[in-house]
């Protein structure tokens, strides 16, 4: 750590220049706390950037990131090049004031994660990476928030509604048989109202008003206070709410469906990322096979040269083995490109940027062993696996929740289609008082006061409500469509589980046969090489044996990939890729690379 401190200290210029392109930032043993405690006084170094601490700089300072990108610090503002270093385009330049501890921690953790992946990546890294950086999961989280907002919006008609109004009015009233044909009237009124709708269809409203009325320019002012309470009671079809209640209940089901869909999207993202990881492992293994094949071809060239110098082989044999070596080297180059494509596909599936993908290390987790006995999947167990999938699959549960929501919305719309009868009761109190001789106010102590009441029966025929009928038709169609979607997905899940079990059985048999083929091909190569040295075999026999071993190893890699993919597919199709106890995606590599028949039982 002291070496890092001195190296960074030597690169500080009088103007605050700090070049960290040659600093050992990729060393995982580098301790950030140790470096922070020994930092040069005028600066705080943060992986790929620096922030001036102390007084504001008077001259622009330039720093270079680990990737060579230059950024400036001027007038207390540090523009970082972290986006170029990590490949994360969402990270933008921020002023020093915006470099909160959370931002600093995020930058440090991102750089540390990039360094950790540079040393290699395993299944746990893949799962944690995709859960933290998958844009699909982030969009699903936002969809959950949006559905929660839609639920609040659907429940807004049942909120307590308050309103206040101030009215100023002046009128000129015509008079008959009077000296002055017009009479001025001024009114100042303040009204406060409250309204509350209940989900049973009951509506309660109340309002209080204060009015000051003056008639004529010299007449006295009159004050009036009105208070009312109104209750609307639904009868017959109006009880139990209306389409608004159905929409609110449907919105609640939509929130549950969004959460289930988020879990399924997380499972799909993990499935795709782990499958990309297995393909990365397969590409690495294929490259190793091609490299070993090229090395064997190179050794065959050297052995042929020795035999030619000893006059045991004709010189023309050298062209044959040299051409074979060149062909093997060409395949190695193509395999390196395939490995690069697989690495970038894995990084994209994990949600990493281009810079982080470039530093992604080699795979550390090997293929799961193909020691799996599919004999336990009898007819009864297969049926149990199907029932387990229908019970645990989050996407099917989400469709069922949306189906229930569509049914609730449809039932609410049907209530509005029927004729509606309501009883409205209204009770209030009114007090009227005259002026007490003061121009500034009105006394309400004197005057008349009394109670008011109203009972009313309202009838709304359905023939006049075309909007309600149209809403009911839309709700019925949506419900039938959701029922069809649930049935279709259940049918597909049942078929997918059965096919996944068969695929796993075939993959096990293929993997075992491939292992046997590699073992026999290896023995054949040793035999042909010995026969070639003794002059009992031709070059064609030796090359054919080498190619047979190479093909057997490639086929073994393909079989291992199919077995790992079949296990992963069975996990996904049966809905067991998610940990039902924790409610989150499992990060246990043993769980991803294994499957127990007992898991299908309830």
mmCIF file of C-alpha atoms in Angstrom, residues 517-518 520-522 525 542-554:
data_model
loop_
_atom_site.group_PDB
_atom_site.id
_atom_site.type_symbol
_atom_site.label_atom_id
_atom_site.label_comp_id
_atom_site.label_asym_id
_atom_site.label_seq_id
_atom_site.Cartn_x
_atom_site.Cartn_y
_atom_site.Cartn_z
ATOM 1 C CA UNK A 517 -16.345 -42.162 -26.559
ATOM 2 C CA UNK A 518 -13.604 -39.880 -25.223
ATOM 3 C CA UNK A 520 -12.008 -45.076 -26.204
ATOM 4 C CA UNK A 521 -10.752 -42.391 -28.596
ATOM 5 C CA UNK A 522 -7.900 -41.574 -26.226
ATOM 6 C CA UNK A 525 -4.737 -42.237 -30.300
ATOM 7 C CA UNK A 542 -2.554 -41.054 -36.972
ATOM 8 C CA UNK A 543 -4.358 -37.920 -38.160
ATOM 9 C CA UNK A 544 -7.681 -39.756 -38.279
ATOM 10 C CA UNK A 545 -7.202 -40.969 -34.712
ATOM 11 C CA UNK A 546 -6.314 -37.435 -33.556
ATOM 12 C CA UNK A 547 -9.387 -35.999 -35.271
ATOM 13 C CA UNK A 548 -11.543 -38.725 -33.775
ATOM 14 C CA UNK A 549 -10.365 -37.793 -30.279
ATOM 15 C CA UNK A 550 -10.959 -34.104 -30.973
ATOM 16 C CA UNK A 551 -14.479 -34.771 -32.228
ATOM 17 C CA UNK A 552 -15.200 -36.982 -29.234
ATOM 18 C CA UNK A 553 -14.121 -34.238 -26.831
ATOM 19 C CA UNK A 554 -16.173 -31.658 -28.695
#
